[in-house]
């Protein structure tokens, strides 16, 4: 089983970037080492019933101590780039002072990546908010946006030299809505008002940080990463079409529209006014400043039917389709469709697929991991990106999620997304079939 692209695919050209991605809380462990402060995810993990099996991030992949081995592994996979995130609680103390040890960790890591000739794609915020900020209201408090700018100032000033691309945020939808509205991620609150206000403050923080990042790191690209779902109506009934539109407005347009068009979706003003945040004059101009790229994370599609109370409800696809181990439908055609639709709906900046991948029930047998479903998934989705490029979407890169199995948030360690298998007893990494197949695709370019 292989991953292959048409011979003349633009994705095989030297200017297309292939990479692997991770995030700080999911791999680093060492969450009390060298002055790292508590994050909302440490607190959430310590709250009974929030994370499967009571798993936490105290060890994760122990990347904080094994980063040198991991840089070798990344390089061995033959990728052009590595996408990582920085843990805010490692970098700064409560008074806004730099934590030198935290800075030293990322400095040595970034230098080692650059020494291998790898491009570095760094996300400032992949969900690990310092707990002391949550104690003052977290993202529901507008002040947090200004604290983020201070953190962005420090990170980009100290580390900008070794960073090719900065993303302010990973998936504001998850950070705000899963965290403050659905309550399934940290900090675990359940109010639509909080969720949407948190989202607005995250977007505001993004906009406020843009000029600061550009000033400190003038040679880097700057953008933001959104997760996007392709939503289908469960049937051709008008009410189900409406349900899908509402869902799409809440999950996708609520985030991309203010960034690219400077306003929140008009549809929501009419049908879900309590799902719109309080916006101060000037906020949307700050949010909609130009960005160098838009990152998109894609995993699956969903199907929605009308519900009298909630307007929409998730239902399973009525067709016979394949699901991954986390129960997400495998739908590569939805990926190209989504990209092509967005390209019609918006004036898109250059796009990067900053995450795409599958959770599979991987089993290690005789030192080998046969994850053929993941190989097929990657092949299908990489070709879906190719289809979107053929249809005119400006996509410059693709990152597989993830370099290695890691802490999968509310699912703990039960779900494995890695191209490399992690034995959590020994911390041994083993390249899976998908990792070998990805490497083979990348080396075939030369
Ligand atoms: C990404 O998020 C994360 O960036 C990454 O850290 C994570 O490990 C990876 O994906 C795999 O999960 O609306 O309640 O039905 C995933 C994006 C978007 C996936 C929302 C789940 C549905 C949750 N997510 N989606 S819900």
Tab-separated table of C-alpha atoms in Angstrom, residues 65-74 427-429:
chain	number	residue	atom	x	y	z
A	65	UNK	CA	13.509	15.436	27.325
A	66	UNK	CA	13.578	13.509	24.039
A	67	UNK	CA	13.481	16.423	21.594
A	68	UNK	CA	16.854	15.575	20.058
A	69	UNK	CA	15.736	12.055	19.197
A	70	UNK	CA	12.475	13.501	17.856
A	71	UNK	CA	14.293	15.964	15.591
A	72	UNK	CA	16.195	12.973	14.156
A	73	UNK	CA	12.903	11.172	13.629
A	74	UNK	CA	11.304	14.156	11.879
A	427	UNK	CA	8.671	5.935	25.169
A	428	UNK	CA	10.057	4.046	22.189
A	429	UNK	CA	8.997	5.486	18.825
